[in-house]
PDB file of C-alpha atoms and ligand atoms in Angstrom:
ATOM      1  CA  UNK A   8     -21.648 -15.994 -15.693  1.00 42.00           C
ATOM      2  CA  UNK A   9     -18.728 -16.546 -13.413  1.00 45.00           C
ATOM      3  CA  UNK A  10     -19.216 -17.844  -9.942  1.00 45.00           C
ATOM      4  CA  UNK A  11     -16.516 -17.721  -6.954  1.00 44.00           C
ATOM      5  CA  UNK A  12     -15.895 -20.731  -7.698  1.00 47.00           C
ATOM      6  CA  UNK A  13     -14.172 -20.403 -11.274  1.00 64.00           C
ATOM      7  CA  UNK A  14     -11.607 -19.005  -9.081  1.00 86.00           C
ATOM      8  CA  UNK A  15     -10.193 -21.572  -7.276  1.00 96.00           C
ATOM      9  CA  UNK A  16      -6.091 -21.755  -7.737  1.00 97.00           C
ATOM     10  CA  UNK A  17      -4.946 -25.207  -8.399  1.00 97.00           C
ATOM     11  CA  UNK A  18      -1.357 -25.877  -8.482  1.00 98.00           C
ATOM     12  CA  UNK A  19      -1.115 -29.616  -9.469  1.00 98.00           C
ATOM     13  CA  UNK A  20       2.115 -31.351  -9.572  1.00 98.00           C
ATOM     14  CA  UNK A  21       4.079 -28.446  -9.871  1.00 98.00           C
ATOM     15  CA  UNK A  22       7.908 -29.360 -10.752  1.00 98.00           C
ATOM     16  CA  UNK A  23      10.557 -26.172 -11.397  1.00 97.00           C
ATOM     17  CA  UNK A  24      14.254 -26.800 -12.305  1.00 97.00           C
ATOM     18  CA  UNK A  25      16.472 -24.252 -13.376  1.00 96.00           C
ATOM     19  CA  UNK A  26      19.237 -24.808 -15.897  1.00 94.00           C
ATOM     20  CA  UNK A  27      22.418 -23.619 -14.885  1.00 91.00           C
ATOM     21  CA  UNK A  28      26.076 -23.828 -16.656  1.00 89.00           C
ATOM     22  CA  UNK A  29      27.078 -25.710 -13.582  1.00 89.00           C
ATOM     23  CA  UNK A  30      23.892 -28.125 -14.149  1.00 91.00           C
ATOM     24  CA  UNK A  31      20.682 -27.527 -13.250  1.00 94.00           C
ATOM     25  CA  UNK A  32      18.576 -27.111  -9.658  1.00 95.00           C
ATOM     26  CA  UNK A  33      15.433 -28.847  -8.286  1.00 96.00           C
ATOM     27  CA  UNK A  34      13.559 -25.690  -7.031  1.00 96.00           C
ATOM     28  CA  UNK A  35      10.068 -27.295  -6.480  1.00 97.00           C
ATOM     29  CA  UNK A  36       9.629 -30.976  -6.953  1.00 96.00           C
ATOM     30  CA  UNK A  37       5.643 -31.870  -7.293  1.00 96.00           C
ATOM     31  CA  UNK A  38       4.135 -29.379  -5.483  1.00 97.00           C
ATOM     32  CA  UNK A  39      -0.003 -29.523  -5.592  1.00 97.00           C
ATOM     33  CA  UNK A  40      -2.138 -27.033  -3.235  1.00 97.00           C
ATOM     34  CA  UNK A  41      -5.335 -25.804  -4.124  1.00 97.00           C
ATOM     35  CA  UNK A  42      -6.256 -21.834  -2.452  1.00 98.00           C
ATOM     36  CA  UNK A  43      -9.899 -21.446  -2.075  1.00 97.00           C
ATOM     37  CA  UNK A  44     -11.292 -17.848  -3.525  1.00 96.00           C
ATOM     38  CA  UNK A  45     -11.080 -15.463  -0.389  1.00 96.00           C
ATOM     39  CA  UNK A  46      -8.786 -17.968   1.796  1.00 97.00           C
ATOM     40  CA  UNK A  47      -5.814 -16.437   3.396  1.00 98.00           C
ATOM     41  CA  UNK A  48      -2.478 -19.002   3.244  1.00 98.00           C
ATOM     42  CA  UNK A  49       0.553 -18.428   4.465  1.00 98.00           C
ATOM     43  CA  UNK A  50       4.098 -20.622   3.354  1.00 97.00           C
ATOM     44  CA  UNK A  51       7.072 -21.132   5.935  1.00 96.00           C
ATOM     45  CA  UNK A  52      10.047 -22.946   4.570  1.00 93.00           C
ATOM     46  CA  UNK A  53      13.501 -22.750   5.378  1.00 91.00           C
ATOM     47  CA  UNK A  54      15.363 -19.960   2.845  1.00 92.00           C
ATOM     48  CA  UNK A  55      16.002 -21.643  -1.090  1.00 93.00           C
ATOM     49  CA  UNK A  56      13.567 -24.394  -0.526  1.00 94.00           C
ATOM     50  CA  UNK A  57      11.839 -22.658  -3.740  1.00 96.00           C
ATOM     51  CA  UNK A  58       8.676 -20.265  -1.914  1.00 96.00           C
ATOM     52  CA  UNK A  59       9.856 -16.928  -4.009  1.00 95.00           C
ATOM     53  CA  UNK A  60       9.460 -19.645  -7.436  1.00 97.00           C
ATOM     54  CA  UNK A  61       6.011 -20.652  -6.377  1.00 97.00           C
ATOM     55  CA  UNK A  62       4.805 -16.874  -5.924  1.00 97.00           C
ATOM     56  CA  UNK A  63       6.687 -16.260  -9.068  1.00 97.00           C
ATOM     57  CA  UNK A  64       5.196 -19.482 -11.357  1.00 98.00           C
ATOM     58  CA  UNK A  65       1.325 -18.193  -9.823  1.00 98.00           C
ATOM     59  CA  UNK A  66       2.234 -14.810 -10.990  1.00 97.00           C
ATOM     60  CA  UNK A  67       2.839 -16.366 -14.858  1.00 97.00           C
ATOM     61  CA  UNK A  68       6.737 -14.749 -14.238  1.00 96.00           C
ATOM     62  CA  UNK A  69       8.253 -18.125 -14.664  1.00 96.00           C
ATOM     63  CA  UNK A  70       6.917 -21.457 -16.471  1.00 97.00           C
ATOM     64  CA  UNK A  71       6.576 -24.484 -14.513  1.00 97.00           C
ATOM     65  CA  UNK A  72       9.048 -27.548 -15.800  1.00 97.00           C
ATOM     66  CA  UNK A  73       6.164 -30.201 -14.912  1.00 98.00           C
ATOM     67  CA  UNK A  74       2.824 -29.755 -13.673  1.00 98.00           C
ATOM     68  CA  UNK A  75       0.185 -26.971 -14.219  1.00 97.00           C
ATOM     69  CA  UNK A  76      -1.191 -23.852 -12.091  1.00 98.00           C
ATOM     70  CA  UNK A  77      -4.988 -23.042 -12.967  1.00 97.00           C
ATOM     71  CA  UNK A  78      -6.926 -19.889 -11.925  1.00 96.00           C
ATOM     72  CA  UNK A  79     -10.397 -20.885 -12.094  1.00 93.00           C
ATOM     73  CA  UNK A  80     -10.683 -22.441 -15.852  1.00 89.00           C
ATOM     74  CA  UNK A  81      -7.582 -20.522 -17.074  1.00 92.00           C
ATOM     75  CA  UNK A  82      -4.222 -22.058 -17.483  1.00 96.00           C
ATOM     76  CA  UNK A  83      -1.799 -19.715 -15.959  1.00 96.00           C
ATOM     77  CA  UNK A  84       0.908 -18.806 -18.356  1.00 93.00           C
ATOM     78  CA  UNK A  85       1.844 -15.468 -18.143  1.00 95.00           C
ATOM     79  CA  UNK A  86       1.466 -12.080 -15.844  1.00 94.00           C
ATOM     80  CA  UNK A  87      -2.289 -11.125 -15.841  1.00 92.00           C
ATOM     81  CA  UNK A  88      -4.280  -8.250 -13.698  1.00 88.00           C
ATOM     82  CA  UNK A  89      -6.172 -11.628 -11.613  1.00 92.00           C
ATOM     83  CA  UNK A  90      -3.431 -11.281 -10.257  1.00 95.00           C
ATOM     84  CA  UNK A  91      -0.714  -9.120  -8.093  1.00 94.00           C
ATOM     85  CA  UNK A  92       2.383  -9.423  -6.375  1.00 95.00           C
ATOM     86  CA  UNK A  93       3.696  -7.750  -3.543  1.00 95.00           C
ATOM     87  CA  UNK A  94       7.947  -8.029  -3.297  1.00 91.00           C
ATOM     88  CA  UNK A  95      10.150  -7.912  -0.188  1.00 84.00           C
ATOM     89  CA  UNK A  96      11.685  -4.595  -1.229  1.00 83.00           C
ATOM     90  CA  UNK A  97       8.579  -2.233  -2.436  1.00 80.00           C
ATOM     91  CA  UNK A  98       9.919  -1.697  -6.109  1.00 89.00           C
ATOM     92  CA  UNK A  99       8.270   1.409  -6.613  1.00 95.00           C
ATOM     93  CA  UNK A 100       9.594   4.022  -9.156  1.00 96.00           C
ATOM     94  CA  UNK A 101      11.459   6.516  -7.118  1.00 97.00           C
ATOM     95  CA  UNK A 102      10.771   9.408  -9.775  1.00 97.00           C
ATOM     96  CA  UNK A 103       7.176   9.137  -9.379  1.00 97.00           C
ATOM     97  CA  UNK A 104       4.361  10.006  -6.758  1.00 97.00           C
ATOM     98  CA  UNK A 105       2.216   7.830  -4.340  1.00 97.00           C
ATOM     99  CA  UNK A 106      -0.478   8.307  -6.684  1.00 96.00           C
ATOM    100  CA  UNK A 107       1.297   7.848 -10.028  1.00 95.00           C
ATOM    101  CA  UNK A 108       3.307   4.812  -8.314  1.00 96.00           C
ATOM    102  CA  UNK A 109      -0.453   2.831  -7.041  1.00 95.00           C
ATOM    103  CA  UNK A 110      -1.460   4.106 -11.085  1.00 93.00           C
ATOM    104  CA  UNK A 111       1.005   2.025 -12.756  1.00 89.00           C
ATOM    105  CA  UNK A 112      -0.728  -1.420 -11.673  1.00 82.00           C
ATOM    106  CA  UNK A 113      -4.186   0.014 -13.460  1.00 84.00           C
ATOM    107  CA  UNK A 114      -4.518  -1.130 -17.172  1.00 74.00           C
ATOM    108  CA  UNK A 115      -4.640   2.298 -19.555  1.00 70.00           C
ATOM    109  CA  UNK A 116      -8.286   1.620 -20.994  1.00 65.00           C
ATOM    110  CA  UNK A 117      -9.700   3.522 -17.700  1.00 62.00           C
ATOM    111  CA  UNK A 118     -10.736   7.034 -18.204  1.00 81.00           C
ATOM    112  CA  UNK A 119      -9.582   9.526 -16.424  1.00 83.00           C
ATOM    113  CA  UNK A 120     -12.065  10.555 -14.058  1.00 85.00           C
ATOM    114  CA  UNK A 121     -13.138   7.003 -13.193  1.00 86.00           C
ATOM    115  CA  UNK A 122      -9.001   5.973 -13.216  1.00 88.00           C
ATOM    116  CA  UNK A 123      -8.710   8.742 -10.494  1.00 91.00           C
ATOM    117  CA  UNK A 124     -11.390   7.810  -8.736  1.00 92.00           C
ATOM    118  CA  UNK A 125      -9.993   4.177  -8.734  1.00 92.00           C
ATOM    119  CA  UNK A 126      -6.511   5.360  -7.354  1.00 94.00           C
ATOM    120  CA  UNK A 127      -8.092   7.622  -4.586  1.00 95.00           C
ATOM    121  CA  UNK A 128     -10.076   4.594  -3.332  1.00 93.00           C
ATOM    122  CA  UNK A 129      -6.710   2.567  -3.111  1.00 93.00           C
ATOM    123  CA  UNK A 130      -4.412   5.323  -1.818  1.00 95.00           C
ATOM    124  CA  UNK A 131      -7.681   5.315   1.015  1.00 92.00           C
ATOM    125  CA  UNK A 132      -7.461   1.893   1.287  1.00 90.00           C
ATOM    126  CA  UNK A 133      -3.868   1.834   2.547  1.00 92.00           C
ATOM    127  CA  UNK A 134      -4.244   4.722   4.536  1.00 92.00           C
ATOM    128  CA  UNK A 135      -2.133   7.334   2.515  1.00 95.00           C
ATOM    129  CA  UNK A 136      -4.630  10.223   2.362  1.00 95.00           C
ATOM    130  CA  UNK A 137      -2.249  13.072   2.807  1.00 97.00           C
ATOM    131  CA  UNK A 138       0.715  11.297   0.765  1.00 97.00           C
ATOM    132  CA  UNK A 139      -0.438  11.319  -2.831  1.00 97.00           C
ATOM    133  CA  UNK A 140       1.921  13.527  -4.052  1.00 98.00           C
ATOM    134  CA  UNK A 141       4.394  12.254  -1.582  1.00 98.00           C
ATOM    135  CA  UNK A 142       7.862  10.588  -3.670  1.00 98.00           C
ATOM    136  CA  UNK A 143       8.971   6.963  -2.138  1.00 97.00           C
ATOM    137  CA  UNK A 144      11.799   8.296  -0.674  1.00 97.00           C
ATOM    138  CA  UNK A 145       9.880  10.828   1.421  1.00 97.00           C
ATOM    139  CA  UNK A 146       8.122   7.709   2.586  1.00 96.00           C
ATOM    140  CA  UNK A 147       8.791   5.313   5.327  1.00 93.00           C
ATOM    141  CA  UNK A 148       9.327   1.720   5.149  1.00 91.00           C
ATOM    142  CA  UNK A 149       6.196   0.846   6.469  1.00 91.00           C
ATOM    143  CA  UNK A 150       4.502   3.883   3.845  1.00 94.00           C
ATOM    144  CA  UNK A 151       6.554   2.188   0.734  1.00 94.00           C
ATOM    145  CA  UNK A 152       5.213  -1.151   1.381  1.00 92.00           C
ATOM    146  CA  UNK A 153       1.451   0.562   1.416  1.00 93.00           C
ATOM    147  CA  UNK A 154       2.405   1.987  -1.654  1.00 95.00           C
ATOM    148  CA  UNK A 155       3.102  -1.266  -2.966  1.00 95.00           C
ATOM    149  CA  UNK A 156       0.218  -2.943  -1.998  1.00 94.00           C
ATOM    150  CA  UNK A 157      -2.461  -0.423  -2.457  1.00 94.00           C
ATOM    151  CA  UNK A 158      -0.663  -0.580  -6.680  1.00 94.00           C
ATOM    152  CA  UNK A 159      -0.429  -4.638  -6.187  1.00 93.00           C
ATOM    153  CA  UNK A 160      -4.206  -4.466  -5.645  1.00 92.00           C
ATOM    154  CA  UNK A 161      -5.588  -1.459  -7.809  1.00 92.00           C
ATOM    155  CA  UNK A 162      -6.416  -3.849 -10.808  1.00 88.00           C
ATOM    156  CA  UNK A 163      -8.588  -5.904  -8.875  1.00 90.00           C
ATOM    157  CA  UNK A 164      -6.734  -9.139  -9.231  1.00 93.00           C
ATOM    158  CA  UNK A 165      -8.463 -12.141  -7.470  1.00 93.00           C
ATOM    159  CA  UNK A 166      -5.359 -12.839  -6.151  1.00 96.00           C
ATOM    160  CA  UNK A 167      -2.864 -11.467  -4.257  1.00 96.00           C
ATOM    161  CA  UNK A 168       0.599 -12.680  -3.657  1.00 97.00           C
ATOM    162  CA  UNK A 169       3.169 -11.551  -0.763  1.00 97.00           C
ATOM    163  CA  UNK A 170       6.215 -12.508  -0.964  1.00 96.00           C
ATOM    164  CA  UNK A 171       7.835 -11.811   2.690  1.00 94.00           C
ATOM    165  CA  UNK A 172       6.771  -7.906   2.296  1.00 92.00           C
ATOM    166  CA  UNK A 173       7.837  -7.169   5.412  1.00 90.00           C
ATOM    167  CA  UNK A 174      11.166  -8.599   5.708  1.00 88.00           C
ATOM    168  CA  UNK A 175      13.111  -5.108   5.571  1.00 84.00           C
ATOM    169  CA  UNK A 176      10.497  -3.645   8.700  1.00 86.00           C
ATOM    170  CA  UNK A 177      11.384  -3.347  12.044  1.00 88.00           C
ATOM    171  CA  UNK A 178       9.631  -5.312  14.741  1.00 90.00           C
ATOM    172  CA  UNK A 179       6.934  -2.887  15.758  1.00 90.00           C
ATOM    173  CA  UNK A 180       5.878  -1.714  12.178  1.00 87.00           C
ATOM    174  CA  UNK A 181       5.757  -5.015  10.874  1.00 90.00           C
ATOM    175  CA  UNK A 182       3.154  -5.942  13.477  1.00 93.00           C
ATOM    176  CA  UNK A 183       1.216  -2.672  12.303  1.00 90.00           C
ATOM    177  CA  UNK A 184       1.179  -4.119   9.010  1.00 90.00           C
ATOM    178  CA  UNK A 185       0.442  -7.020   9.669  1.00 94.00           C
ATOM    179  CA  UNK A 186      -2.794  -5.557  10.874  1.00 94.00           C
ATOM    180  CA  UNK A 187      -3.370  -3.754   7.814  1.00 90.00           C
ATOM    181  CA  UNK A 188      -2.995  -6.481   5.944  1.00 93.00           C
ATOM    182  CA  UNK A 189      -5.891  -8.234   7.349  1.00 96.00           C
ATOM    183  CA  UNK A 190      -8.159  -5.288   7.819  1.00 93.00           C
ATOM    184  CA  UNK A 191      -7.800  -5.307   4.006  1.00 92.00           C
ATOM    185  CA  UNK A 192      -8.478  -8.674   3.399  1.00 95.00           C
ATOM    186  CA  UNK A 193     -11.111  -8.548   5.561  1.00 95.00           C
ATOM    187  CA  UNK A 194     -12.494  -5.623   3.358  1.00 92.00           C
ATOM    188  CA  UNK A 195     -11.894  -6.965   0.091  1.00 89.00           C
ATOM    189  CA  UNK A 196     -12.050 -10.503  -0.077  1.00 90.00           C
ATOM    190  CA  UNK A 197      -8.766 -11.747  -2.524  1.00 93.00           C
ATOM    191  CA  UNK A 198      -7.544 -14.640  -2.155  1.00 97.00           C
ATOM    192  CA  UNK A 199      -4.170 -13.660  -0.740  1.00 97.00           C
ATOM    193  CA  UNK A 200      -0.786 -15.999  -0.581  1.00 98.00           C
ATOM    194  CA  UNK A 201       1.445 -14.607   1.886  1.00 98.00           C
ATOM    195  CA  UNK A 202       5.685 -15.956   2.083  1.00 97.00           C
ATOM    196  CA  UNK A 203       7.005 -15.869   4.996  1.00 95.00           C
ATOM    197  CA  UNK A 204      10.084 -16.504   7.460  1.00 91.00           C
ATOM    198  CA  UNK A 205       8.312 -15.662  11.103  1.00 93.00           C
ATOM    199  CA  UNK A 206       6.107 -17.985  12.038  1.00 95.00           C
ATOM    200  CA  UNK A 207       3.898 -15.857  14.348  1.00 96.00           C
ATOM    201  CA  UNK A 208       3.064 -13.630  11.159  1.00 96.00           C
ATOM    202  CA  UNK A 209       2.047 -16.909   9.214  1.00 97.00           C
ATOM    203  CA  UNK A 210      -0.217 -17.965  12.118  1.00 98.00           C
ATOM    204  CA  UNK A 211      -1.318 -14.400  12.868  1.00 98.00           C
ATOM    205  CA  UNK A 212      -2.567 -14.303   9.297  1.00 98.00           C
ATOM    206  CA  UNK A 213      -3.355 -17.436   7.842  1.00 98.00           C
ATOM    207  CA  UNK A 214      -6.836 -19.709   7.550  1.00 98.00           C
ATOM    208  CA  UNK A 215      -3.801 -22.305   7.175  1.00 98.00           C
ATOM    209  CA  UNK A 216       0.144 -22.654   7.081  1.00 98.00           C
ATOM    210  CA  UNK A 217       1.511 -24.739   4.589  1.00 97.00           C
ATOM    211  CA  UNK A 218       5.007 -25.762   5.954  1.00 96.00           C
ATOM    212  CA  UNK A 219       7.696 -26.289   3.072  1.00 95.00           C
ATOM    213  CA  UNK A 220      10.912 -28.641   3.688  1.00 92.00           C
ATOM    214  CA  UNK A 221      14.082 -27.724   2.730  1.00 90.00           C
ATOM    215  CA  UNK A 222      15.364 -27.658  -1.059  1.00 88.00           C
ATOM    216  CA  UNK A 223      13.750 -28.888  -3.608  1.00 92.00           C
ATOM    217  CA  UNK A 224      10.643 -27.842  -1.533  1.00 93.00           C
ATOM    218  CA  UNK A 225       7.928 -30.169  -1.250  1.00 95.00           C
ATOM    219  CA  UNK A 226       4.995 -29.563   0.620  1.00 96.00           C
ATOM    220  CA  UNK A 227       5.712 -30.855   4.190  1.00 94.00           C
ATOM    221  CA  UNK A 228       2.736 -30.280   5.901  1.00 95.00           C
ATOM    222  CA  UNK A 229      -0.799 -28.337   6.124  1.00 96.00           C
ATOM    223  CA  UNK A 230      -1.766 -26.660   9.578  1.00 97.00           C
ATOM    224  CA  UNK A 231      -5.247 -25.161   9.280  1.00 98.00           C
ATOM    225  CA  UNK A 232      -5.435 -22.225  11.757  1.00 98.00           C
ATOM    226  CA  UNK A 233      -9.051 -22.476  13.571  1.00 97.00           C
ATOM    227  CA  UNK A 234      -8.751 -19.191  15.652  1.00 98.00           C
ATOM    228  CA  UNK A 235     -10.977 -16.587  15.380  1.00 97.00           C
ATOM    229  CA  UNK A 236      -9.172 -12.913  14.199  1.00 96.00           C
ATOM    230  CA  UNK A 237      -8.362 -11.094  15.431  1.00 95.00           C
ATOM    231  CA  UNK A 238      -5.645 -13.503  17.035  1.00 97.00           C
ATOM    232  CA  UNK A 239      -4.031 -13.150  20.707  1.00 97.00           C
ATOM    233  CA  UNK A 240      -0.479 -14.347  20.004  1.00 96.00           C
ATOM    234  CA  UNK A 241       0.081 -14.415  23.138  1.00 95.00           C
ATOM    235  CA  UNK A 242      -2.879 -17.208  23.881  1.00 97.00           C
ATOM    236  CA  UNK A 243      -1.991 -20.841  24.692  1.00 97.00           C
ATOM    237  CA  UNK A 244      -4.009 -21.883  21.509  1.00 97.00           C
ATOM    238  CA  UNK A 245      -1.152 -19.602  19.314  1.00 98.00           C
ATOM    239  CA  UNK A 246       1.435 -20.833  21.323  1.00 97.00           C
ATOM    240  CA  UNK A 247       0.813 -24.160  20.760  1.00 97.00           C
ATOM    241  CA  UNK A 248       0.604 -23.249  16.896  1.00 97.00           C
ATOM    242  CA  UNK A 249       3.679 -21.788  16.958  1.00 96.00           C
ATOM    243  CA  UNK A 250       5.219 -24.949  19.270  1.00 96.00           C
ATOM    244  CA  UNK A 251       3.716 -27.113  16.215  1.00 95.00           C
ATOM    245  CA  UNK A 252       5.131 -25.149  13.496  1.00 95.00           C
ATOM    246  CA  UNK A 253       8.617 -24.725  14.950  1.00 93.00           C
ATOM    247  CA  UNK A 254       8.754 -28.911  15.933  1.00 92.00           C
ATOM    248  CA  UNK A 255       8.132 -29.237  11.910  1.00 88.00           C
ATOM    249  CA  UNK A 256      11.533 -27.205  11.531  1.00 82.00           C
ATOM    250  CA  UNK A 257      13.707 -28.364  14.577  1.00 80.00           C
ATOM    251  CA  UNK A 258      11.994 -31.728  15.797  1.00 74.00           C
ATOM    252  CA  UNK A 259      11.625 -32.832  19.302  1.00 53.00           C
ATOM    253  CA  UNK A 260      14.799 -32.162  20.529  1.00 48.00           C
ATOM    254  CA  UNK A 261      14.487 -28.298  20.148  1.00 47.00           C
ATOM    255  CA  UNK A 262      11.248 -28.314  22.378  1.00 48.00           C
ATOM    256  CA  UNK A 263      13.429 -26.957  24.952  1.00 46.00           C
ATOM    257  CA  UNK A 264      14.955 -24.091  23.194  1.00 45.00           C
ATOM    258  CA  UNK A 265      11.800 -22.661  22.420  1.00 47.00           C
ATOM    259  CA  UNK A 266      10.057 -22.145  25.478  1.00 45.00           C
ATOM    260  CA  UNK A 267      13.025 -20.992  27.119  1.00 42.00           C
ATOM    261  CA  UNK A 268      13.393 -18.284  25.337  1.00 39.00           C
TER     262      UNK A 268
HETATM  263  N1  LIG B 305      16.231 -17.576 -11.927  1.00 91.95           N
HETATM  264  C1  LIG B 305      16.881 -18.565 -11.306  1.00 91.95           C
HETATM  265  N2  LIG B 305      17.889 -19.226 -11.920  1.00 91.95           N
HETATM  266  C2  LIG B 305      18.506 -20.237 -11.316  1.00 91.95           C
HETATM  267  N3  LIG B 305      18.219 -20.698 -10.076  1.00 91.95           N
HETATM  268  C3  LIG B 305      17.233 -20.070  -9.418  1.00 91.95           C
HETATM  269  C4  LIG B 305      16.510 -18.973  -9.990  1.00 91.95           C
HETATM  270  N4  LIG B 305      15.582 -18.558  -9.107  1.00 91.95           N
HETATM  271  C5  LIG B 305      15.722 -19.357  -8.028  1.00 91.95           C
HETATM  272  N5  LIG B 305      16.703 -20.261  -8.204  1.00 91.95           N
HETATM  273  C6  LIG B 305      17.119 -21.305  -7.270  1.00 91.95           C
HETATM  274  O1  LIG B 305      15.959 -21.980  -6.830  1.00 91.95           O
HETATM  275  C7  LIG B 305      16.043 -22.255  -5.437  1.00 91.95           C
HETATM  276  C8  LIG B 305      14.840 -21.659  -4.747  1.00 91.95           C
HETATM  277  O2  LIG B 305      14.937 -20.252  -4.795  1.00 91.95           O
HETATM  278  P1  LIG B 305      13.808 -19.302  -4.191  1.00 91.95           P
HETATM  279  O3  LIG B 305      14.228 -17.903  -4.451  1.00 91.95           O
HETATM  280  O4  LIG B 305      12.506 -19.732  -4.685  1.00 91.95           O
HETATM  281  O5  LIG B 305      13.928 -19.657  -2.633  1.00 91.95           O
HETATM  282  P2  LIG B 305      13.149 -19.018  -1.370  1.00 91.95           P
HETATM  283  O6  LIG B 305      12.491 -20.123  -0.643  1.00 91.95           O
HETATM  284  O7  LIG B 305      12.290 -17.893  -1.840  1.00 91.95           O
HETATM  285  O8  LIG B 305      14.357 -18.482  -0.497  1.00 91.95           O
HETATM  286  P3  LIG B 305      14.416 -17.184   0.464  1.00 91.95           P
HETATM  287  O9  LIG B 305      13.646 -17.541   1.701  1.00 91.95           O
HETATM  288  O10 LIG B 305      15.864 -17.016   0.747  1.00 91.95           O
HETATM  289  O11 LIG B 305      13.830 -16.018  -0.277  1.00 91.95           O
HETATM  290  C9  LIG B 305      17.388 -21.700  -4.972  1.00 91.95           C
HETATM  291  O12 LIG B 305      18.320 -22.740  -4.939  1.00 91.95           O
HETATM  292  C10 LIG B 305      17.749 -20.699  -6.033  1.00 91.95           C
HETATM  293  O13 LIG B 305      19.138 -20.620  -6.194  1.00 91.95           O
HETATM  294 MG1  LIG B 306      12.317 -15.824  -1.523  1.00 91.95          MG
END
């Protein structure tokens, strides 16, 4: 029998270079985290310091140079329906509806009344009732990205990994979906891995906030987030995360600049 705990995700030592003509690039350089089953993290690190090659190494997409990521007993390798991945631009297949769009992430063995059934529960879960036979680009932003993550999540995966989803959203949807997000996660339970560039939404979200440094990324510190969800960003407690967070990036010296703005 499987417990919770076979599914632990261990990343241990983690090294990615790529070879280039020009030579070759440090991406990651012994990286080791381990994600408890059902703990939200979120990862802030300055842009190329390697976050889009971690999500992409835990989703099996890329093979690690050094090191080894585990799920549970299983030596990750390859792409696998434990887990899904949510990109920054929804990569959905214009030419097809909501529904058939959140159908693609199901494996074919379903049958067709349960598969249905299946979709329907995911198309609920985002809140797209009304939208199923909808085409992306009758969609908004906001809708796309539902899309996307109602399909990232339809095959159950233990895990789910977001890498800056909503990058392209304007200021007001993105805190809607940020919502969303943890309503879900609340619901369902994944483990869920979340990439980031605002530092509110990594705080907003997280049970901790790993903070990368700059390229090759290393892991530069761990903040666990102790405040009960859902969280007033405008209370001293997150303000003082966020002071924390933004001193890792710009040291002392830019103490000023933040609360003045
Ligand atoms: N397929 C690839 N081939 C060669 N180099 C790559 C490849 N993918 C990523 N890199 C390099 O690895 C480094 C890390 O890239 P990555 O996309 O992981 O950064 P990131 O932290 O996600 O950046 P951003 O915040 O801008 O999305 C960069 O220097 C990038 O050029
Ligand atoms: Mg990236």
């Amino acid at each position: 029998m499987t417990t919770t705990l076979d599914h632990v995700l261990r990343v241990q030592n983690v090294t990615k270079r790529f070879e280039l003509d020009s030579g070759s690039v440090v991406a990651l350089d012994n990286i080791s985290l381990d994600v408890q089953p059902g703990e939200f993290v979120s990862i802030v690190g300055a842009s190329g310091c390697g976050k889009s090659t971690l999500l992409r190494l835990i989703m099996g997409l890329e093979s690690c140079t050094a090191g080894n990521i585990e799920l549970g007993e299983i030596n990750i390798s390859k792409p696998s329906v434990d887990r899904g991945m949510v990109f920054q631009e929804s990569r959905l297949l214009p030419w097809k509806t909501v529904t058939e769009n959140i159908a693609f992430g199901i494996p074919k063995s379903h049958h067709k009344k349960e598969h249905n059934a299946i979709v329907q529960q995911h198309v609920e879960l985002v809140g797209l009732q009304g939208f199923e036979q909808a085409l992306p680009h009758q969609l908004s932003g906001g809708m796309q990205q539902r899309v996307s993550i109602a399909r990232a999540l339809v095959g159950r995966p233990d895990v789910l990994l977001l890498d800056e989803p909503f990058g392209a959203l304007d200021a007001l949807t993105r805190i809607q979906m940020q919502q969303e997000v943890l309503r879900i996660w609340q619901r369902e339970r994944k483990t869920m891995i979340l990439v980031t560039h605002d530092i509110d939404e990594a705080i907003y979200l997280g049970d901790r906030v790993i903070v990368m440094s700059e390229r090759p990324g290393t892991i530069r510190n761990v903040i666990q987030i102790t405040l009960a969800r859902p969280r007033d960003r405008s209370s001293s407690e997150f303000m003082s995360y966020r002071r924390e967070i933004f001193q890792e990036f710009f040291g002392e010296q830019k103490k000023t600049f933040v609360f003045e703005i």
